[in-house]
Coordinates of C-alpha atoms in Angstrom, one line a residue:
X1 CA 78.3 67.0 162.3
X2 CA 80.3 65.5 165.1
X3 CA 77.0 64.8 166.9
X4 CA 75.7 63.1 163.8
X5 CA 78.8 61.0 163.4
X6 CA 78.6 60.0 167.1
X7 CA 74.9 59.0 166.9
X8 CA 74.5 57.7 163.3
X9 CA 77.9 56.6 162.2
X10 CA 80.3 57.5 159.4
X11 CA 78.0 56.7 156.5
X12 CA 75.3 59.1 157.6
X13 CA 77.8 61.9 158.3
X14 CA 79.4 61.4 154.8
X15 CA 76.0 61.4 153.0
X16 CA 74.8 64.6 154.7
X17 CA 78.1 66.3 154.3
X18 CA 78.3 65.4 150.6
X19 CA 74.7 66.5 150.0
X20 CA 75.3 69.9 151.6
X21 CA 78.5 70.4 149.7
X22 CA 77.0 69.4 146.4
X23 CA 73.8 71.3 147.0
X24 CA 75.7 74.5 148.0
X25 CA 78.0 74.2 144.9
X26 CA 75.0 73.8 142.6
X27 CA 73.3 76.8 144.2
X28 CA 76.4 79.0 143.7
X29 CA 76.6 77.9 140.1
X30 CA 73.1 79.1 139.2
X31 CA 72.2 81.8 141.9
X32 CA 71.3 85.1 140.3
X33 CA 71.4 87.0 143.7
X34 CA 74.1 87.5 146.3
X35 CA 71.9 86.2 149.2
X36 CA 71.5 82.9 147.4
X37 CA 75.3 82.7 146.8
X38 CA 75.9 83.3 150.5
X39 CA 73.4 80.5 151.3
X40 CA 75.3 78.2 149.0
X41 CA 78.5 79.1 150.7
X42 CA 76.9 78.4 154.1
X43 CA 75.9 74.9 152.8
X44 CA 79.4 74.3 151.5
X45 CA 80.8 75.3 154.8
X46 CA 78.5 72.9 156.7
X47 CA 79.3 70.1 154.3
X48 CA 83.0 70.8 154.5
X49 CA 82.9 70.9 158.3
X50 CA 81.4 67.4 158.2
X51 CA 84.0 66.0 155.9
X52 CA 86.8 67.5 158.0
X53 CA 85.3 65.9 161.1
X54 CA 85.1 62.6 159.4
X55 CA 88.7 62.8 158.1
X56 CA 90.0 63.8 161.6
X57 CA 88.1 61.0 163.3
X58 CA 89.6 58.5 160.9
X59 CA 93.2 59.7 161.2
X60 CA 93.8 58.1 164.6
X61 CA 97.5 58.9 164.9
X62 CA 99.5 62.1 165.2
X63 CA 101.4 61.4 162.0
X64 CA 98.2 60.9 160.0
X65 CA 96.7 64.0 161.6
X66 CA 99.9 65.8 160.6
X67 CA 99.3 64.9 157.0
X68 CA 95.8 66.2 157.2
X69 CA 96.6 69.5 158.9
X70 CA 99.6 70.1 156.7
X71 CA 97.3 69.7 153.7
X72 CA 94.8 72.1 155.3
X73 CA 97.6 74.7 155.6
X74 CA 99.2 74.2 152.2
X75 CA 95.9 74.2 150.3
X76 CA 94.5 77.0 152.4
X77 CA 97.6 79.1 151.5
X78 CA 97.3 78.3 147.8
X79 CA 93.5 78.8 147.8
X80 CA 93.4 82.6 147.3
X81 CA 95.9 82.5 144.4
X82 CA 94.1 79.6 142.7
X83 CA 90.8 81.3 143.2
X84 CA 92.1 84.6 141.7
X85 CA 93.4 82.7 138.7
X86 CA 90.2 80.8 138.1
X87 CA 88.1 84.0 138.5
X88 CA 90.3 85.8 136.0
X89 CA 90.4 82.9 133.5
X90 CA 86.9 81.5 133.8
X91 CA 84.5 82.8 136.4
X92 CA 84.2 83.6 140.1
X93 CA 81.6 80.9 140.3
X94 CA 84.2 78.3 139.4
X95 CA 86.5 79.6 142.0
X96 CA 83.8 79.1 144.7
X97 CA 83.1 75.6 143.4
X98 CA 86.6 74.2 143.8
X99 CA 85.7 72.5 147.1
X100 CA 83.4 70.1 145.1
X101 CA 86.5 68.2 144.1
X102 CA 86.3 66.7 147.6
X103 CA 83.2 64.7 146.6
X104 CA 85.4 62.4 144.5
X105 CA 86.8 60.9 147.7
X106 CA 83.4 60.2 149.3
X107 CA 82.6 56.9 147.7
X108 CA 86.1 55.5 148.6
X109 CA 85.7 56.5 152.2
X110 CA 82.1 55.2 152.4
X111 CA 83.2 51.7 151.4
X112 CA 85.2 51.5 154.7
X113 CA 82.3 52.8 156.8
X114 CA 81.5 50.8 159.9
X115 CA 77.9 49.9 160.8
X116 CA 76.1 52.8 162.4
X117 CA 75.8 52.7 166.2
X118 CA 72.4 52.5 167.9
X119 CA 71.0 55.9 168.8
X120 CA 71.7 57.0 172.4
X121 CA 68.3 58.4 173.3
X122 CA 66.6 61.7 172.1
X123 CA 68.8 64.3 170.4
X124 CA 69.8 67.1 172.7
X125 CA 68.5 70.0 170.6
X126 CA 68.7 72.5 173.5
X127 CA 72.4 71.8 174.1
X128 CA 73.1 72.0 170.4
X129 CA 71.3 75.4 170.1
X130 CA 73.0 76.9 173.2
X131 CA 76.4 75.8 171.8
X132 CA 75.6 77.4 168.4
X133 CA 74.6 80.7 170.1
X134 CA 77.7 80.7 172.2
X135 CA 80.0 80.0 169.3
X136 CA 78.3 82.7 167.1
X137 CA 78.5 85.3 169.9
X138 CA 82.2 84.6 170.5
X139 CA 82.8 85.0 166.7
X140 CA 81.1 88.4 166.7
X141 CA 83.1 89.9 169.7
X142 CA 85.6 91.8 167.5
X143 CA 82.8 93.4 165.4
X144 CA 80.1 93.9 168.1
X145 CA 81.9 93.7 171.5
X146 CA 79.2 94.7 173.9
X147 CA 76.2 92.7 172.6
X148 CA 78.4 89.8 171.7
X149 CA 80.0 89.6 175.2
X150 CA 76.5 89.8 176.8
X151 CA 75.2 87.1 174.6
X152 CA 78.2 84.9 175.1
X153 CA 78.1 85.3 178.9
X154 CA 74.4 84.5 179.0
X155 CA 74.6 81.5 176.7
X156 CA 77.7 80.1 178.5
X157 CA 75.8 80.3 181.8
X158 CA 72.8 78.6 180.4
X159 CA 74.9 75.9 178.7
X160 CA 76.8 75.3 181.9
X161 CA 73.5 74.6 183.8
X162 CA 72.2 72.5 180.9
X163 CA 75.4 70.3 180.8
X164 CA 75.1 69.7 184.5
X165 CA 71.5 68.6 184.1
X166 CA 72.2 66.5 181.0
X167 CA 75.8 65.3 181.4
X168 CA 75.5 62.9 178.4
X169 CA 73.9 65.4 176.1
X170 CA 75.2 67.2 173.0
X171 CA 78.2 68.6 175.1
X172 CA 79.3 65.7 177.3
X173 CA 80.4 66.6 180.8
X174 CA 83.0 63.9 181.0
X175 CA 84.8 65.4 178.0
X176 CA 84.7 69.0 179.4
X177 CA 86.1 67.8 182.8
X178 CA 89.2 66.3 181.2
X179 CA 92.2 68.7 181.9
X180 CA 94.0 67.4 178.8
X181 CA 91.0 68.2 176.6
X182 CA 90.5 71.7 178.1
X183 CA 94.2 72.5 177.8
X184 CA 94.3 71.3 174.2
X185 CA 91.3 73.5 173.3
X186 CA 92.7 76.5 175.0
X187 CA 96.1 76.2 173.2
X188 CA 94.6 75.6 169.8
X189 CA 92.4 78.7 170.3
X190 CA 95.6 80.7 170.9
X191 CA 97.5 79.2 167.9
X192 CA 94.5 79.5 165.6
X193 CA 93.8 83.1 166.5
X194 CA 97.4 84.3 166.1
X195 CA 97.6 82.5 162.8
X196 CA 94.5 84.3 161.4
X197 CA 95.6 87.6 162.9
X198 CA 99.0 87.4 161.2
X199 CA 97.5 86.0 158.0
X200 CA 95.6 89.2 157.4
X201 CA 98.0 91.6 159.2
X202 CA 101.4 90.6 157.6
X203 CA 100.5 91.7 154.0
X204 CA 99.5 95.1 155.2
X205 CA 102.6 95.4 157.4
X206 CA 104.8 94.4 154.4
X207 CA 103.1 97.0 152.2
X208 CA 103.4 99.8 154.8
X209 CA 106.9 99.0 156.1
X210 CA 108.6 97.8 152.9
X211 CA 106.5 99.1 150.0
X212 CA 106.3 95.7 148.3
X213 CA 103.7 95.3 145.5
X214 CA 100.6 93.2 146.0
X215 CA 101.9 90.5 143.6
X216 CA 105.3 90.3 145.5
X217 CA 103.5 90.1 148.8
X218 CA 101.1 87.4 147.6
X219 CA 103.9 85.3 146.1
X220 CA 106.1 85.7 149.2
X221 CA 103.4 84.9 151.6
X222 CA 102.3 81.8 149.6
X223 CA 105.8 80.4 149.7
X224 CA 106.1 81.1 153.4
X225 CA 102.8 79.5 154.3
X226 CA 103.4 76.4 152.2
X227 CA 106.8 76.0 153.8
X228 CA 105.4 76.4 157.3
X229 CA 102.7 73.9 156.6
X230 CA 105.2 71.3 155.3
X231 CA 107.4 71.8 158.3
X232 CA 104.5 71.2 160.6
X233 CA 104.2 67.7 159.3
X234 CA 107.8 67.0 160.3
X235 CA 106.9 67.9 163.9
X236 CA 103.8 65.7 163.8
X237 CA 105.9 62.8 162.4
X238 CA 108.4 63.2 165.3
X239 CA 105.8 63.8 168.0
X240 CA 106.1 60.2 169.3
X241 CA 109.6 61.0 170.4
X242 CA 108.7 64.1 172.3
X243 CA 106.7 64.7 175.4
X244 CA 103.4 66.6 175.3
X245 CA 104.8 69.3 177.5
X246 CA 107.8 69.8 175.2
X247 CA 105.6 70.1 172.2
X248 CA 103.3 72.6 173.9
X249 CA 106.2 74.7 175.2
X250 CA 107.9 74.8 171.8
X251 CA 104.7 75.9 170.0
X252 CA 104.0 78.6 172.5
X253 CA 107.6 79.9 172.2
X254 CA 107.3 80.0 168.4
X255 CA 104.0 81.8 168.7
X256 CA 105.4 84.4 171.1
X257 CA 108.4 85.0 168.9
X258 CA 106.2 85.4 165.8
X259 CA 104.0 88.0 167.4
X260 CA 106.9 89.9 168.8
X261 CA 108.7 89.9 165.5
X262 CA 105.6 91.1 163.7
X263 CA 105.3 94.0 166.1
X264 CA 108.9 95.1 165.8
X265 CA 110.2 94.0 162.3
X266 CA 110.8 96.8 159.7
X267 CA 112.2 94.5 157.0
X268 CA 109.9 92.4 154.8
X269 CA 112.0 89.2 155.2
X270 CA 111.4 88.7 158.9
X271 CA 107.7 89.2 158.2
X272 CA 107.7 86.4 155.7
X273 CA 109.3 84.2 158.4
X274 CA 106.5 85.3 160.7
X275 CA 103.9 84.2 158.2
X276 CA 105.5 80.7 158.0
X277 CA 105.9 80.5 161.7
X278 CA 102.2 81.4 162.3
X279 CA 100.9 78.6 160.0
X280 CA 103.4 76.2 161.4
X281 CA 102.1 76.6 165.0
X282 CA 98.5 76.4 163.9
X283 CA 98.9 73.3 161.7
X284 CA 101.3 71.5 164.0
X285 CA 99.2 72.4 167.0
X286 CA 96.1 71.1 165.3
X287 CA 97.8 67.8 164.4
X288 CA 99.2 67.2 167.9
X289 CA 96.6 68.7 170.1
X290 CA 93.6 67.1 168.3
X291 CA 95.1 63.7 169.0
X292 CA 95.6 64.7 172.7
X293 CA 92.0 66.0 172.9
X294 CA 90.4 62.9 171.3
X295 CA 92.5 60.6 173.4
X296 CA 91.3 62.2 176.6
X297 CA 87.7 61.2 175.8
X298 CA 86.1 57.8 176.1
X299 CA 85.9 55.9 172.8
X300 CA 82.2 56.6 172.0
X301 CA 82.7 60.3 172.7
X302 CA 85.8 60.8 170.5
X303 CA 83.9 62.2 167.5
X304 CA 82.3 64.7 169.8
X305 CA 85.7 65.7 171.3
X306 CA 87.1 66.2 167.8
X307 CA 84.1 68.3 166.8
X308 CA 84.4 70.5 169.9
X309 CA 88.2 70.8 169.4
X310 CA 87.6 71.7 165.7
X311 CA 85.0 74.3 166.6
X312 CA 87.6 75.9 169.0
X313 CA 90.1 76.1 166.1
X314 CA 87.5 77.6 163.8
X315 CA 86.6 80.3 166.3
X316 CA 90.2 81.5 165.9
X317 CA 89.4 81.9 162.2
X318 CA 86.4 84.0 163.0
X319 CA 88.0 86.1 165.7
X320 CA 91.5 86.6 164.2
X321 CA 90.5 88.7 161.2
X322 CA 88.5 91.0 163.5
X323 CA 91.5 91.5 165.7
X324 CA 93.7 92.2 162.7
X325 CA 91.2 94.7 161.4
X326 CA 91.1 96.5 164.7
X327 CA 94.9 96.6 165.2
X328 CA 96.3 96.9 161.6
X329 CA 93.8 97.0 158.8
X330 CA 91.5 99.9 160.0

């Protein structure tokens, strides 16, 4: 989607993203079989990824990015509870169709779309395919370590050779060579992974160590996650007064403290603080580091930089639950 935004402009990315989201939602509404429901969810995911990329590319400043990522965290925290209520009251299909509400904003955003840029030569299909294989292999490491590692290593090697031969292709070499971009992606991978590990591990730890009921755990974690998301916006709003090194050091310290507390705490209350701290570092890191990553790329390549950065964040969402399963949930 970031490649489409870079080559064809905002309007094309919006149209395709909206079409995928609408088509996926419609498929979920009528699908009689689970494989079709999963296909609908995949289409929704692709459309949602495009809309997120568009939103992040339009944000521009750390403060605006903070509003976006705080919204991601807050709504993501409320999502399971809202979904459960809709499933009980109406239907699970309605719960899976909630993301279609986003389509209401598409016309307003489209009115501000700039003219599409001229195409930059043929589309780098090989680079896109290699990146997709690499990302998929990395996501499968917790479930299938040996084959996933072999596939990731092979695809990474092939992608490295391809990028050197095609430095202006799907994965631009000038973006990868930026130390600021590489450091931002590495840090957001850490923050995202720890968030998704703790998101799934903390409820089990609270049940095992404190004996709380499922309802109490769900309510407590919801409050903690919404609070952490809101606090992340405050850091984003104050980011212009702080150095980049100070922000990175602070977020790393919060992450280390949260992981240590999760391993040692025996009371439920510190674990709720851990849940809030984990989403705080993920959303605050996303807001601040995404601006750093985009700013490190030349203007025409900023949508690509944001797309690669977002992919790194999402990999934490794929790997984190697998780690939580291996360490706590199994």
